[in-house]
């Protein structure tokens, strides 16, 4: 096993691999001066806000985006179909070896195995980890799953890692229902070593305003860019009178209202500034309508 790297990967999407990567990176940065972050496979279209962008910015890593990634999903699928995947693995090893030469440690984050389920009958992350000769950290998504299902997944994952000949460093069971956390910890300790259970934290799976307005191509007409970081806890479509509307909004509500409903817009702003009333996250004006200049002033 290469002593300078860890490979993190999940079987399913939305398992929270990035959360685990952040925790490990915090630990590694406290121990090593120069730590690299690498993703062997990335989405076909990488936009701002990706895991790589976050890690580069948050940890101020001395790396370029290109140094942090290998190939896109389509590139890997095409190479596999044309039986060129061995060459791809060689290229990945070359990229990671370059990082070994310039960094004290390399943290590698894989791509959810479920994305390749229809194309491969093997775990792509385990294959890459084996070729890179790195320790493997599995991340399981326990959201809305009963205890027996979670325990079975822990056992199956551990067996798959051992069968592939990889070093099994740890398994993180993420997004576990609060009431099952201690049961899973107790049962897992009897089955496998180094199993860590994390509860579901709703705020971590909550979108912020900027993530919603980007695909809508919405324009900010009032407020600051900092307020676009507000988390959205609820969505409320305002299509009723003010009196009924005010009883239905809650803290963190994103209010969607036609741009000519001045009564709702003003009531929402008053609610925002009122001390004893729910604090909304923001307002989206629909219908292509915008309040007049007089109302905006």
Coordinates of C-alpha atoms in Angstrom, one line a residue:
X1 CA 0.0 0.0 0.0
X2 CA 1.2 3.5 -0.8
X3 CA 1.7 5.3 2.5
X4 CA 0.9 8.7 1.0
X5 CA -2.7 8.4 -0.1
X6 CA -6.3 7.6 0.8
X7 CA -9.1 6.8 -1.6
X8 CA -12.7 7.8 -0.6
X9 CA -15.7 6.5 -2.5
X10 CA -19.4 5.8 -2.1
X11 CA -21.6 3.2 -3.8
X12 CA -24.5 5.7 -4.2
X13 CA -24.9 9.3 -5.0
X14 CA -25.6 11.9 -2.3
X15 CA -23.9 9.7 0.3
X16 CA -21.9 12.7 1.5
X17 CA -18.4 11.7 0.3
X18 CA -17.4 15.4 0.2
X19 CA -18.2 15.8 3.9
X20 CA -15.9 12.9 4.8
X21 CA -13.3 14.3 2.4
X22 CA -13.5 17.6 4.2
X23 CA -13.0 15.9 7.6
X24 CA -10.0 13.9 6.4
X25 CA -8.5 16.9 4.7
X26 CA -8.7 18.9 7.9
X27 CA -6.9 16.1 9.7
X28 CA -4.2 15.7 7.0
X29 CA -3.6 19.5 6.7
X30 CA -2.8 19.5 10.4
X31 CA -0.2 16.7 9.9
X32 CA 1.3 17.4 6.5
X33 CA 2.5 20.7 5.0
X34 CA 1.5 20.0 1.4
X35 CA -1.6 17.9 0.7
X36 CA -3.1 17.3 -2.8
X37 CA -6.7 16.5 -3.7
X38 CA -7.5 14.3 -6.8
X39 CA -10.6 13.0 -8.5
X40 CA -9.9 10.1 -11.0
X41 CA -13.4 10.6 -12.6
X42 CA -15.4 13.8 -12.8
X43 CA -18.8 14.6 -14.3
X44 CA -19.0 15.2 -18.0
X45 CA -19.7 18.8 -17.4
X46 CA -17.9 20.3 -14.4
X47 CA -19.3 23.6 -13.3
X48 CA -18.3 26.0 -10.5
X49 CA -19.2 24.7 -7.1
X50 CA -17.8 21.2 -7.8
X51 CA -16.0 19.2 -5.1
X52 CA -12.7 20.2 -6.7
X53 CA -13.5 23.9 -6.7
X54 CA -14.6 23.7 -3.1
X55 CA -11.5 21.9 -1.9
X56 CA -9.1 24.2 -3.8
X57 CA -10.8 27.3 -2.4
X58 CA -11.6 26.1 1.1
X59 CA -8.2 24.6 1.9
X60 CA -6.2 27.0 -0.3
X61 CA -4.5 24.1 -2.0
X62 CA -1.5 25.0 -4.2
X63 CA -2.8 23.2 -7.3
X64 CA -4.5 23.9 -10.6
X65 CA -7.9 22.4 -11.4
X66 CA -6.3 20.2 -14.1
X67 CA -3.9 18.7 -11.6
X68 CA -6.9 17.6 -9.5
X69 CA -8.8 15.5 -12.1
X70 CA -8.4 12.5 -14.3
X71 CA -11.1 11.8 -16.9
X72 CA -14.8 12.5 -17.4
X73 CA -17.5 9.8 -17.1
X74 CA -17.9 9.6 -20.9
X75 CA -14.2 9.3 -21.5
X76 CA -14.0 6.4 -19.2
X77 CA -17.0 4.6 -20.6
X78 CA -15.7 5.1 -24.2
X79 CA -12.3 3.8 -23.2
X80 CA -13.9 0.7 -21.6
X81 CA -16.1 0.0 -24.6
X82 CA -13.0 0.2 -26.8
X83 CA -10.9 -1.9 -24.4
X84 CA -8.6 1.1 -23.7
X85 CA -9.3 1.2 -20.0
X86 CA -5.9 -0.2 -19.1
X87 CA -4.3 2.8 -20.8
X88 CA -6.6 5.1 -18.9
X89 CA -5.5 3.5 -15.6
X90 CA -1.8 4.0 -16.6
X91 CA -2.5 7.6 -17.2
X92 CA -4.2 8.0 -13.9
X93 CA -1.3 6.3 -12.1
X94 CA 1.0 8.7 -13.9
X95 CA -1.0 11.7 -12.7
X96 CA -1.1 10.5 -9.1
X97 CA 2.6 9.6 -9.1
X98 CA 3.3 13.2 -10.2
X99 CA 1.3 14.4 -7.1
X100 CA 3.3 12.0 -4.9
X101 CA 6.5 13.7 -6.1
X102 CA 5.3 17.2 -5.4
X103 CA 3.1 16.7 -2.3
X104 CA 3.4 15.0 1.1
X105 CA 0.0 13.3 0.9
X106 CA -2.8 12.7 -1.7
X107 CA -6.5 12.6 -0.8
X108 CA -8.5 10.9 -3.6
X109 CA -12.2 11.1 -4.0
X110 CA -13.9 8.6 -6.3
X111 CA -17.2 8.8 -8.3
X112 CA -20.4 7.1 -7.1
X113 CA -20.4 3.5 -8.2
X114 CA -24.1 3.6 -9.0
X115 CA -23.4 5.9 -12.0
X116 CA -21.6 3.0 -13.7
X117 CA -24.0 0.2 -12.5
X118 CA -25.5 -0.4 -16.0
X119 CA -22.1 -0.5 -17.7
X120 CA -19.8 -2.4 -15.3
X121 CA -20.2 -5.6 -13.3
X122 CA -17.4 -4.5 -11.0
X123 CA -16.7 -1.6 -8.6
X124 CA -14.9 1.0 -10.6
X125 CA -13.5 2.7 -7.5
X126 CA -12.1 -0.5 -6.1
X127 CA -10.4 -1.2 -9.4
X128 CA -8.8 2.3 -9.5
X129 CA -7.8 2.1 -5.8
X130 CA -6.2 -1.3 -6.4
X131 CA -4.2 0.0 -9.3
X132 CA -3.1 3.0 -7.3
X133 CA -2.2 0.8 -4.4
X134 CA -4.0 3.1 -1.9
X135 CA -6.0 2.6 1.3
X136 CA -9.7 2.6 0.8
X137 CA -12.4 4.4 2.8
X138 CA -16.0 3.5 2.0
X139 CA -19.0 5.9 2.4
X140 CA -22.5 4.4 2.7
X141 CA -25.7 6.4 2.3
X142 CA -28.0 5.3 5.2
X143 CA -30.8 7.9 4.5
X144 CA -34.2 6.4 5.1
X145 CA -32.8 2.8 5.4
X146 CA -33.7 0.3 8.3
X147 CA -30.9 -1.0 10.5
X148 CA -30.8 -4.5 8.9
X149 CA -30.3 -3.0 5.5
X150 CA -27.5 -0.8 6.7
X151 CA -25.7 -3.6 8.5
X152 CA -25.9 -5.8 5.4
X153 CA -24.4 -3.0 3.3
X154 CA -21.5 -2.6 5.8
X155 CA -20.8 -6.4 5.5
X156 CA -21.1 -6.5 1.7
X157 CA -18.9 -3.5 1.3
X158 CA -16.2 -4.9 3.6
X159 CA -16.2 -8.2 1.8
X160 CA -16.0 -6.5 -1.7
X161 CA -13.0 -4.5 -0.5
X162 CA -11.2 -7.6 0.9
X163 CA -12.0 -9.6 -2.3
X164 CA -10.5 -6.9 -4.4
X165 CA -7.3 -7.0 -2.4
X166 CA -7.5 -3.4 -1.2
X167 CA -6.6 -2.1 2.3
X168 CA -9.8 -1.3 4.1
X169 CA -9.0 1.7 6.2
X170 CA -12.6 2.6 7.4
X171 CA -16.3 2.7 6.5
X172 CA -18.4 5.8 7.2
X173 CA -22.1 5.3 7.5
X174 CA -23.5 8.7 6.7
X175 CA -27.0 10.3 6.9
X176 CA -28.2 7.8 9.5
X177 CA -31.6 8.4 11.2
X178 CA -30.9 9.9 14.6
X179 CA -32.7 7.1 16.4
X180 CA -30.6 4.4 14.7
X181 CA -27.2 5.9 15.2
X182 CA -26.3 4.0 18.5
X183 CA -27.9 0.7 17.3
X184 CA -25.8 0.8 14.1
X185 CA -22.7 1.6 16.0
X186 CA -23.2 -1.3 18.4
X187 CA -24.1 -3.8 15.8
X188 CA -21.4 -2.7 13.4
X189 CA -18.7 -3.0 16.1
X190 CA -19.5 -6.7 16.4
X191 CA -19.2 -7.2 12.6
X192 CA -16.4 -5.0 11.3
X193 CA -13.6 -2.8 12.5
X194 CA -13.4 1.0 12.0
X195 CA -17.0 1.7 11.2
X196 CA -18.1 5.2 11.9
X197 CA -21.8 6.4 12.0
X198 CA -22.8 9.9 11.2
X199 CA -26.4 11.2 11.7
X200 CA -28.5 12.9 9.1
X201 CA -28.2 16.7 9.4
X202 CA -30.9 18.4 7.4
X203 CA -29.0 21.7 7.0
X204 CA -26.2 19.9 5.1
X205 CA -28.7 18.8 2.4
X206 CA -30.4 22.1 2.2
X207 CA -29.9 24.3 -1.0
X208 CA -28.9 27.9 -0.7
X209 CA -30.6 30.7 -2.7
X210 CA -27.7 30.9 -5.2
X211 CA -28.1 27.2 -6.1
X212 CA -31.7 27.8 -7.0
X213 CA -31.5 31.0 -8.9
X214 CA -28.6 29.9 -11.1
X215 CA -30.6 27.3 -13.2
X216 CA -33.5 29.8 -13.3
X217 CA -31.1 32.5 -14.7
X218 CA -32.7 34.9 -12.2
X219 CA -31.4 38.4 -11.7
X220 CA -30.8 39.9 -8.3
X221 CA -32.8 43.2 -8.1
X222 CA -32.8 43.8 -4.3
X223 CA -30.4 42.6 -1.6
X224 CA -26.8 41.7 -1.4
X225 CA -24.7 38.8 -2.8
X226 CA -24.0 37.7 0.7
X227 CA -27.7 37.0 1.2
X228 CA -27.7 34.5 -1.6
X229 CA -25.9 32.2 0.8
X230 CA -29.1 31.9 2.9
X231 CA -30.3 28.3 3.2
X232 CA -33.8 27.4 1.9
X233 CA -35.8 25.4 4.4
X234 CA -39.2 25.6 2.7
X235 CA -40.7 26.7 -0.6
X236 CA -43.9 28.8 -0.5
X237 CA -46.0 29.7 -3.6
X238 CA -47.9 32.8 -2.6
X239 CA -51.3 32.8 -4.4
X240 CA -53.6 33.9 -1.6
X241 CA -54.5 37.0 0.4
X242 CA -51.9 38.6 2.7
X243 CA -53.7 37.5 5.9
X244 CA -53.7 33.8 5.0
X245 CA -50.3 34.0 3.4
X246 CA -48.6 35.4 6.6
X247 CA -49.9 32.4 8.6
X248 CA -48.2 30.0 6.3
X249 CA -44.6 31.2 5.9
X250 CA -41.9 29.8 8.2
X251 CA -38.3 30.6 8.9
X252 CA -36.1 30.1 5.8
X253 CA -39.0 30.1 3.4
X254 CA -38.3 30.9 -0.3
X255 CA -41.4 32.8 -1.4
X256 CA -42.4 32.5 -5.1
X257 CA -44.8 35.2 -6.2
X258 CA -45.9 37.0 -9.4
X259 CA -44.0 40.3 -9.7
X260 CA -47.2 42.3 -9.7
X261 CA -48.4 41.0 -6.3
X262 CA -47.2 44.1 -4.5
X263 CA -49.3 43.2 -1.4
X264 CA -47.5 39.9 -1.0
X265 CA -44.1 41.4 -1.7
X266 CA -44.5 44.2 0.8
X267 CA -45.9 41.8 3.4
X268 CA -42.9 39.5 2.9
X269 CA -40.4 42.4 3.4
X270 CA -42.3 43.5 6.6
X271 CA -42.1 39.9 7.8
X272 CA -38.4 39.8 7.2
X273 CA -37.8 42.9 9.3
X274 CA -40.3 42.1 12.0
X275 CA -38.7 40.7 15.2
X276 CA -41.5 38.3 16.2
X277 CA -42.3 36.9 12.8
X278 CA -40.7 34.2 10.6
X279 CA -37.6 35.3 8.8
X280 CA -37.9 34.4 5.1
X281 CA -34.9 33.4 3.0
X282 CA -35.8 35.4 -0.1
X283 CA -38.4 36.2 -2.8
X284 CA -38.5 35.0 -6.4
X285 CA -40.7 37.1 -8.7
X286 CA -42.3 35.0 -11.4
X287 CA -44.2 35.7 -14.6
X288 CA -41.5 37.9 -16.0
X289 CA -43.0 40.8 -14.0
X290 CA -41.1 43.3 -12.0
X291 CA -42.5 46.0 -9.6
X292 CA -42.5 49.5 -11.0
X293 CA -39.7 51.9 -10.2
X294 CA -41.8 53.7 -7.7
X295 CA -42.5 50.5 -5.8
X296 CA -38.9 49.5 -6.0
X297 CA -37.8 52.8 -4.6

